[in-house]
PDB file of C-alpha atoms in Angstrom:
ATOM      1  CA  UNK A  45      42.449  -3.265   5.332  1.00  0.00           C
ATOM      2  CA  UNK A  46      44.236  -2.159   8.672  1.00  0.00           C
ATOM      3  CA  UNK A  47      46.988  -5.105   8.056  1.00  0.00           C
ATOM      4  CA  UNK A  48      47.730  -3.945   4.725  1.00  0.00           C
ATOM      5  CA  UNK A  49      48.142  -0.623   5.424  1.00  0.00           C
ATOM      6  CA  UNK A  50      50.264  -1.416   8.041  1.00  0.00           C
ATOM      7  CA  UNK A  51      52.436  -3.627   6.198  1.00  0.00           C
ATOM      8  CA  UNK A  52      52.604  -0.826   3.281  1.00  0.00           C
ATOM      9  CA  UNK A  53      54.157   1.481   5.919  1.00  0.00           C
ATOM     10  CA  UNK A  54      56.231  -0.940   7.456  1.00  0.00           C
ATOM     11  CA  UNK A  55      57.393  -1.768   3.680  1.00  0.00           C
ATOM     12  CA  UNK A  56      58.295   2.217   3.045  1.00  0.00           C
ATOM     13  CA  UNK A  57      59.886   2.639   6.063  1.00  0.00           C
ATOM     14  CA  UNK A  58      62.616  -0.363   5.003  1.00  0.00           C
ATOM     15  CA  UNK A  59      63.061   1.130   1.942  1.00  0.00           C
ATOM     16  CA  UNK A  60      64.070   4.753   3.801  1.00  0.00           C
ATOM     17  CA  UNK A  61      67.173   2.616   4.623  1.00  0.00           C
ATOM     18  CA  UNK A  62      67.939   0.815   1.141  1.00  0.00           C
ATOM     19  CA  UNK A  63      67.887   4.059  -1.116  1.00  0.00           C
ATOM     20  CA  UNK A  64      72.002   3.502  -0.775  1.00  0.00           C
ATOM     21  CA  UNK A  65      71.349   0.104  -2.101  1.00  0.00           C
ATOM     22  CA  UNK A  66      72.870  -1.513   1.387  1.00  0.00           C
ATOM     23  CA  UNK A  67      70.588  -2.771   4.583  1.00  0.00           C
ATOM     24  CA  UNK A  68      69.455  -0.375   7.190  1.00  0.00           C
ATOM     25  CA  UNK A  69      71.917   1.016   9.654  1.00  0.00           C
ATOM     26  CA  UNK A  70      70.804   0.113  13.326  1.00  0.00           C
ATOM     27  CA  UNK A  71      70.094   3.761  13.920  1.00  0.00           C
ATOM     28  CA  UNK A  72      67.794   3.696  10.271  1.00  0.00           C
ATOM     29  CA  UNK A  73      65.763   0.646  12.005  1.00  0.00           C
ATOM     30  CA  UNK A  74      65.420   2.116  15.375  1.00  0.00           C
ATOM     31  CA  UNK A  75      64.438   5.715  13.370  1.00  0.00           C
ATOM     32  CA  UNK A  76      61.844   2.896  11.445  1.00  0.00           C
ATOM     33  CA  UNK A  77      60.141   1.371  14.274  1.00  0.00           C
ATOM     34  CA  UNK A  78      59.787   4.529  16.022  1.00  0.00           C
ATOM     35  CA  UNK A  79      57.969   6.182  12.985  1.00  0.00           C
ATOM     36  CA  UNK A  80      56.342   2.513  12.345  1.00  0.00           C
ATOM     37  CA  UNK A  81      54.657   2.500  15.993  1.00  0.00           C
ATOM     38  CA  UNK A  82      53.733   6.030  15.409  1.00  0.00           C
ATOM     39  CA  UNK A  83      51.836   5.285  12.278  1.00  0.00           C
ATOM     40  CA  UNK A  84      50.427   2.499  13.873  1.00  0.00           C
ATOM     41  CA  UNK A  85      49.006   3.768  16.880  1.00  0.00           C
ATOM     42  CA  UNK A  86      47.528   7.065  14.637  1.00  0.00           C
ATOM     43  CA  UNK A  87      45.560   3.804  12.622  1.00  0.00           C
ATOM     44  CA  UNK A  88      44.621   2.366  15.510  1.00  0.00           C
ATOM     45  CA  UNK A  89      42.894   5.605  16.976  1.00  0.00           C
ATOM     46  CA  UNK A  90      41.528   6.378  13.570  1.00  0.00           C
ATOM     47  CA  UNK A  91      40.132   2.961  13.503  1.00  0.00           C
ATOM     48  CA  UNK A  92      38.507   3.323  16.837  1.00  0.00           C
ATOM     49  CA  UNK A  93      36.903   7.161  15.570  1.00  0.00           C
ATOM     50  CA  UNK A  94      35.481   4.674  12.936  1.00  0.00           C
ATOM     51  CA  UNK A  95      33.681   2.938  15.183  1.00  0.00           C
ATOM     52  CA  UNK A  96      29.964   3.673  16.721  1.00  0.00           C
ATOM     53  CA  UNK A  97      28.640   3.236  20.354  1.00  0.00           C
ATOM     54  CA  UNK A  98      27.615  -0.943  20.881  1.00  0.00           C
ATOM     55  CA  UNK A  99      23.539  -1.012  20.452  1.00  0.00           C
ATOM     56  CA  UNK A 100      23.534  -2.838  23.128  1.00  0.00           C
ATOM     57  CA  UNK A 101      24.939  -0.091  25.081  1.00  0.00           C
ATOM     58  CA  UNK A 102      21.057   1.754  24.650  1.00  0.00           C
ATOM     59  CA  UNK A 103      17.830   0.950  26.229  1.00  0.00           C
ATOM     60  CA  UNK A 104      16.082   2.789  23.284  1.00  0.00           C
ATOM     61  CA  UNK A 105      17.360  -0.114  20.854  1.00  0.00           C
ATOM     62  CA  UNK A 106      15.453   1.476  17.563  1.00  0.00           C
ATOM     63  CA  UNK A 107      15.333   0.643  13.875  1.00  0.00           C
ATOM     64  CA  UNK A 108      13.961   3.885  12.845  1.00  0.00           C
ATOM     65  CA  UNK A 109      16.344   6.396  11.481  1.00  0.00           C
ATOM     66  CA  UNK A 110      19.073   7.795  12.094  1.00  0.00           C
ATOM     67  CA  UNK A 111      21.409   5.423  11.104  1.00  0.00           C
ATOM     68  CA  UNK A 112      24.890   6.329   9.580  1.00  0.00           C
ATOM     69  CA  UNK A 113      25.742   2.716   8.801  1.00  0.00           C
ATOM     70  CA  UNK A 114      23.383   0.336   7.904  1.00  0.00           C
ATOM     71  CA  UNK A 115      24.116  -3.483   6.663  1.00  0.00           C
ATOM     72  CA  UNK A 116      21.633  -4.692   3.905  1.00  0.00           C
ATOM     73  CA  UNK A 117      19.899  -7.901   3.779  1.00  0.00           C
ATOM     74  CA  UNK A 118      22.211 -10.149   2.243  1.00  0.00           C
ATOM     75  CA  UNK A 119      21.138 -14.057   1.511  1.00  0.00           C
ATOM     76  CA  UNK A 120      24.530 -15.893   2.391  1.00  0.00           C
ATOM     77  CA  UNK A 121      25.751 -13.091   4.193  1.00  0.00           C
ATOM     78  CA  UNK A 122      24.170 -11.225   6.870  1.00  0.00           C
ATOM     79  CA  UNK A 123      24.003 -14.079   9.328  1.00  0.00           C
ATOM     80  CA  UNK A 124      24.555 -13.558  13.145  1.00  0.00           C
ATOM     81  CA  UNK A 125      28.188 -13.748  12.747  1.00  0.00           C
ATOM     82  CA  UNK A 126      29.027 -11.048  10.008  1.00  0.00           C
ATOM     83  CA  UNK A 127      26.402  -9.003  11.664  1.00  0.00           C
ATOM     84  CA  UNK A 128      28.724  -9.112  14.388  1.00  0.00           C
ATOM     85  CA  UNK A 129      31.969  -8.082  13.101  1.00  0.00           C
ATOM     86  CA  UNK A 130      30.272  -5.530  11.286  1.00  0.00           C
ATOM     87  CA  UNK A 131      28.882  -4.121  14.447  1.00  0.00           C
ATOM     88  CA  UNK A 132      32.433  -4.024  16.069  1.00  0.00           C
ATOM     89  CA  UNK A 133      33.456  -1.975  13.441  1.00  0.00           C
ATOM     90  CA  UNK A 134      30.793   0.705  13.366  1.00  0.00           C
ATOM     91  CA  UNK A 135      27.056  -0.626  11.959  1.00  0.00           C
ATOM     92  CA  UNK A 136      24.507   0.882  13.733  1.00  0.00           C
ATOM     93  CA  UNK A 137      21.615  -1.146  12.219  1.00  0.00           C
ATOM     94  CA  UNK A 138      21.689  -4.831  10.585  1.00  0.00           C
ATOM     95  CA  UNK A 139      19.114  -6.748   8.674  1.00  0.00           C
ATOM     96  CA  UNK A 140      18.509 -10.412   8.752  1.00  0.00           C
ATOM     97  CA  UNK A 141      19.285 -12.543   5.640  1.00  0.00           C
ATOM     98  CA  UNK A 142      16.198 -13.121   3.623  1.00  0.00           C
ATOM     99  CA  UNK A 143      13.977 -15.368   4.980  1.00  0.00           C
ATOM    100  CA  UNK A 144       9.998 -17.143   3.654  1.00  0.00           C
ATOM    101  CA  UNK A 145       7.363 -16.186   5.569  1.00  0.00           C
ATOM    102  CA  UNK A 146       5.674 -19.476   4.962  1.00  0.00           C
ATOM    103  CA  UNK A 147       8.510 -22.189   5.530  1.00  0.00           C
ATOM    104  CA  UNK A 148       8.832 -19.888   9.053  1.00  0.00           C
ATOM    105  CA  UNK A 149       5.877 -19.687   9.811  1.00  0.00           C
ATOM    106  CA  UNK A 150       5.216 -23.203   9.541  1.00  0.00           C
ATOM    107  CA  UNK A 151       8.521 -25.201   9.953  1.00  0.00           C
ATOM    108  CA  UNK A 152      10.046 -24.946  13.537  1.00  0.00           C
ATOM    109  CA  UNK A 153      13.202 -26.560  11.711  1.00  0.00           C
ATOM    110  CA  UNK A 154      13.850 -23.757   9.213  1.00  0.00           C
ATOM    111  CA  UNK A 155      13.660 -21.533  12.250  1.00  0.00           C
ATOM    112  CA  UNK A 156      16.191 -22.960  13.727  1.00  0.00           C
ATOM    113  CA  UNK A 157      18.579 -22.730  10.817  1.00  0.00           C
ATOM    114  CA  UNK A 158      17.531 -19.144   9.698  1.00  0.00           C
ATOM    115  CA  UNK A 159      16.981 -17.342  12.980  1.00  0.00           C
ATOM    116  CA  UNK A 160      19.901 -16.565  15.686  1.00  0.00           C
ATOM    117  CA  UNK A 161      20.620 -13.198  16.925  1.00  0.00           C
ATOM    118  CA  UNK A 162      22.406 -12.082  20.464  1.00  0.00           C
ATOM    119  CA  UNK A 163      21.594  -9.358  22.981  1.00  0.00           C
ATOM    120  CA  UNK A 164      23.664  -7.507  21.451  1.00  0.00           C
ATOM    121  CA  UNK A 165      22.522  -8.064  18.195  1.00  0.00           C
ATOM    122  CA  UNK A 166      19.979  -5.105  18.080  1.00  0.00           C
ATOM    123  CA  UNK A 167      18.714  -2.943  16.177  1.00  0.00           C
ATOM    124  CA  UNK A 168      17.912  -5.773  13.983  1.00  0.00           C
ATOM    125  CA  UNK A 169      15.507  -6.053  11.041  1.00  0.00           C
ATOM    126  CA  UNK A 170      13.800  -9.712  10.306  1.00  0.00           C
ATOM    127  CA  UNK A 171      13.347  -9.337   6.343  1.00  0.00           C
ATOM    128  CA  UNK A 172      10.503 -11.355   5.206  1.00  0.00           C
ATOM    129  CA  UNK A 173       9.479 -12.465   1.858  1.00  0.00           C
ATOM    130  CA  UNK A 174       6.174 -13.871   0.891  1.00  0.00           C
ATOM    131  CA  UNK A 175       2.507 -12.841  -0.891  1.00  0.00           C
ATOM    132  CA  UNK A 176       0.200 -13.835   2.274  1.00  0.00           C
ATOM    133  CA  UNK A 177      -0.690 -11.304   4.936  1.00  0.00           C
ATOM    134  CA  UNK A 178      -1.796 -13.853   7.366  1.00  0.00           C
ATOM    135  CA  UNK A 179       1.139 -16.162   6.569  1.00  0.00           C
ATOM    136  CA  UNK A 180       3.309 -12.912   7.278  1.00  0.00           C
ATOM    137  CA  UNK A 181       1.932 -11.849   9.824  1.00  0.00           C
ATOM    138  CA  UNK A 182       2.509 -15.184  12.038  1.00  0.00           C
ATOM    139  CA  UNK A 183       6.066 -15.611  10.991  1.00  0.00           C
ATOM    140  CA  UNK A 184       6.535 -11.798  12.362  1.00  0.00           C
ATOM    141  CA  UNK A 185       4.806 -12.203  15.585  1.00  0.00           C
ATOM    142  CA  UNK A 186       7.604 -15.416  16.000  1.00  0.00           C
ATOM    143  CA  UNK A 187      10.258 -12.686  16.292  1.00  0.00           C
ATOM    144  CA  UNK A 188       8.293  -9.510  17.215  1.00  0.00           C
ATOM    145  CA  UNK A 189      10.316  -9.838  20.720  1.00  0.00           C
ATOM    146  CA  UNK A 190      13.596 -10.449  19.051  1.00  0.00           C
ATOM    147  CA  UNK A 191      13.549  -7.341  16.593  1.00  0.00           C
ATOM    148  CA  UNK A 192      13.123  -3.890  16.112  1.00  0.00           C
ATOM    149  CA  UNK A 193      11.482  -4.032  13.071  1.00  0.00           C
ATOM    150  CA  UNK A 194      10.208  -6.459  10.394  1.00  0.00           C
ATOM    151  CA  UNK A 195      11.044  -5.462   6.592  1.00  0.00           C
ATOM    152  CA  UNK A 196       9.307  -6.669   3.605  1.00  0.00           C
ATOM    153  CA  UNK A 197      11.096  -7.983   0.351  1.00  0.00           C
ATOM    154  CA  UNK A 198       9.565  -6.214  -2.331  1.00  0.00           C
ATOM    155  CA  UNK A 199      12.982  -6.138  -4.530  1.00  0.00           C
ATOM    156  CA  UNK A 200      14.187  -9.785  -5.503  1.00  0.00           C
ATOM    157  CA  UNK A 201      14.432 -10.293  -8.724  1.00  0.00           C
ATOM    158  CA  UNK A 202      15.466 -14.154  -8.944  1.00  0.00           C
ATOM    159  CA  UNK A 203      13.728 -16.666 -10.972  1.00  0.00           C
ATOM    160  CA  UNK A 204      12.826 -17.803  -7.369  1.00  0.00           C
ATOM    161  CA  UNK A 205      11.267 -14.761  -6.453  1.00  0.00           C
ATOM    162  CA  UNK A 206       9.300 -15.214  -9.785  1.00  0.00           C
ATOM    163  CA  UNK A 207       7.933 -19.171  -9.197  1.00  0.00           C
ATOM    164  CA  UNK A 208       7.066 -18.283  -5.671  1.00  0.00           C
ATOM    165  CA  UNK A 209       5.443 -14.506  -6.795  1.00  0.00           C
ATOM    166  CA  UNK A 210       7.094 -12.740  -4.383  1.00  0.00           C
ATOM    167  CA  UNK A 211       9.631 -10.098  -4.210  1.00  0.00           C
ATOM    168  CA  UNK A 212       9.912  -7.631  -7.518  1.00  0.00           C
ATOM    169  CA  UNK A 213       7.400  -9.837  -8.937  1.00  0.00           C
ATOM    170  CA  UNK A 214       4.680  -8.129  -6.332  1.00  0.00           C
ATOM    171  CA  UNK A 215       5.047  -4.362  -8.033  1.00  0.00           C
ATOM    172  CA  UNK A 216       3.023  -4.961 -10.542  1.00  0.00           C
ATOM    173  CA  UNK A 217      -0.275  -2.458 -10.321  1.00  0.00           C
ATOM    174  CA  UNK A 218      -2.644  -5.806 -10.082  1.00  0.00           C
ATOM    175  CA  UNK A 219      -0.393  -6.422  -6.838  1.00  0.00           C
ATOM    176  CA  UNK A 220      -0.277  -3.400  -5.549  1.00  0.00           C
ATOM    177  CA  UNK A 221      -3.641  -3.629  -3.413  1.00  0.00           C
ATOM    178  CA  UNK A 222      -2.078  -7.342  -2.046  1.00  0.00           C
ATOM    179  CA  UNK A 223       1.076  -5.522  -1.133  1.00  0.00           C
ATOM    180  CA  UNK A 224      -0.891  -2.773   0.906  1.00  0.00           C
ATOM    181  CA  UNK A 225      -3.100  -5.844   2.820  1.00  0.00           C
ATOM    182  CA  UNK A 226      -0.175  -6.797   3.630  1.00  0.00           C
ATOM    183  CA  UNK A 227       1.690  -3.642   5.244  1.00  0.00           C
ATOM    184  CA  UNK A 228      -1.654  -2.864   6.548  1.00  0.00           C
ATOM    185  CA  UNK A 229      -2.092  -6.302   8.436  1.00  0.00           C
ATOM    186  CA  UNK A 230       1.315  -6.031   9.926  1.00  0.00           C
ATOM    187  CA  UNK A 231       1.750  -2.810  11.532  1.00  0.00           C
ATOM    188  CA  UNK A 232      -2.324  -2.787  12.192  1.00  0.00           C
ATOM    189  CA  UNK A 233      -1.325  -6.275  14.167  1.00  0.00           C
ATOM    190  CA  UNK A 234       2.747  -5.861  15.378  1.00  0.00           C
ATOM    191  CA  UNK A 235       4.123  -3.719  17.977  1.00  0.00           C
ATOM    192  CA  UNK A 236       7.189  -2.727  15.360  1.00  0.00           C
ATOM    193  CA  UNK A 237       7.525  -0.460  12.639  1.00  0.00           C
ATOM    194  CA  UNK A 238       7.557  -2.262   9.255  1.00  0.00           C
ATOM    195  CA  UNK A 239       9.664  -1.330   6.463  1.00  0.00           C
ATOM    196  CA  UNK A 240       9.837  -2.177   3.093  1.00  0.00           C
ATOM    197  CA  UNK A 241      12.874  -3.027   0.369  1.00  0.00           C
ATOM    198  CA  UNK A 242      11.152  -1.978  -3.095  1.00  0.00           C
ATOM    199  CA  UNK A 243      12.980  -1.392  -6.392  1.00  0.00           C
ATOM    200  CA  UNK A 244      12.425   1.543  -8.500  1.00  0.00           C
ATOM    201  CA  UNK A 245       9.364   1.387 -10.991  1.00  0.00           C
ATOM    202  CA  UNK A 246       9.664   2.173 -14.993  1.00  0.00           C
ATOM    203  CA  UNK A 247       8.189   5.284 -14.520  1.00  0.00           C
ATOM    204  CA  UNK A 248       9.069   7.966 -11.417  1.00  0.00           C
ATOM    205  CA  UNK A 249       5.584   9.377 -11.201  1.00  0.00           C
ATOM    206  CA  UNK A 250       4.795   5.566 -10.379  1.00  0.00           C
ATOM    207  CA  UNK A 251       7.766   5.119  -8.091  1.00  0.00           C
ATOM    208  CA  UNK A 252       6.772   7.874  -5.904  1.00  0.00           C
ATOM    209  CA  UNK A 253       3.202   7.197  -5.867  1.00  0.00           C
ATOM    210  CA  UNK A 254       3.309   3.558  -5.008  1.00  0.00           C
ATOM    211  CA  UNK A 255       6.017   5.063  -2.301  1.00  0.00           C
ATOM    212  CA  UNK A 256       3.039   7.247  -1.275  1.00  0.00           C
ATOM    213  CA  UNK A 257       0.298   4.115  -1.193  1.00  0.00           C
ATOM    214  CA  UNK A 258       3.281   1.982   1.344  1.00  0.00           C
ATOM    215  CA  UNK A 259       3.760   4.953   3.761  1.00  0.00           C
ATOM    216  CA  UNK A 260      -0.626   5.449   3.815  1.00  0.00           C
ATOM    217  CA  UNK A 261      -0.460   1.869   4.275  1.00  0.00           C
ATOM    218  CA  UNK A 262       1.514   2.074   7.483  1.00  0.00           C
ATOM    219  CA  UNK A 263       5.115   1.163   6.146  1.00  0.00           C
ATOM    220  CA  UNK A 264       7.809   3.645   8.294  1.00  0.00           C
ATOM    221  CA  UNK A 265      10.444   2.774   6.211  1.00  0.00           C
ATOM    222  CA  UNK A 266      11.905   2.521   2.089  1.00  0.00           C
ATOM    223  CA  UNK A 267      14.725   1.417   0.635  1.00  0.00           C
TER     224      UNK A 267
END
């Protein structure tokens, strides 16, 4: 965005000197790339306002709120790397791609591939799927020391979210007592908070009681 804006002002400035319909005088170019380094530094600065303090910079690395900029849980796109640039340029709080408890919990492989983060990589959130608090709860303890916080997928809609019965597939009312076992199990058992990604239910009496049942259930978090 900061290289097309500067090559938008760089265009208008060359057109300051071809109203006449001839090329810019020397004195027109020299009056440009003043103006042009100008506008350029006044970007720069703005860029940098933009920008918040480096987590790492904070012994009191936290998850918990508040957080102006916050990058969602993206599958394909939140890996170590975009979390990264999007740190340099002001997040104050990533999340992990989507990742199954189970296939973590039991496959060192699938850790490998899923899982990288950086000292500087923090706050983090390590967002979980799955329908097992046990199964859950030993794929969180495997990056307990890595995170701030563990989160809880309670929003995917996919077809994959539906064969597995996991996600948006777990707000149903005859899941709703699984879903508190497991928010219970995890911040009963883990030394960081535990959020949860719901969606919003049919009705908003429903919403904001099952909202009510998660934060009971020892859930600090809800998005």
């Amino acid at each position: 965005k900061l290289k097309r804006e500067k090559r938008k002002r760089a265009q208008e400035f060359d057109n300051m000197g071809e109203e006449g319909g001839g090329k810019p005088s020397n004195k027109t170019k020299k009056k440009r790339n003043k103006k042009l380094k100008k506008s350029h530094r006044d970007m720069t600065v703005e860029g940098e306002k933009g920008k918040g303090p480096s987590s790492s910079s904070s012994s009191n690395s936290s998850a918990l709120p508040p957080h102006r900029r916050i990058l969602a849980p993206m599958v394909g796109g939140s890996e170590l790397a975009f979390r990264m640039l999007c740190r340099r340029y002001g997040v104050d709080l990533c999340y992990t791609p989507m990742m199954y408890s189970s296939k973590f919990a039991a496959d060192a492989k699938y850790r490998e591939e899923m899982f990288h983060t950086h000292p500087e990589d923090r706050p983090l959130v390590a967002h979980f799927c799955g329908n097992d608090p046990e199964v859950m709860l030993k794929a969180c303890r495997m990056v307990e020391d890595k995170v701030d916080a563990v989160d809880l997928n309670l929003g995917c809609p996919q077809r994959i979210a539906y064969s597995g019965h996991f996600g948006s597939y777990l707000l149903g009312k005859e899941d709703h007592g699984l879903v508190m076992r497991i928010v219970s199990t995890l911040s009963r058992n883990l030394k960081i908070p535990v959020f949860c990604k719901i969606r919003l239910l049919d009705d908003l009496d429903d919403t904001i009681a099952f909202c009510k049942q998660l934060e009971s259930s020892g859930c600090s978090l809800l998005a």
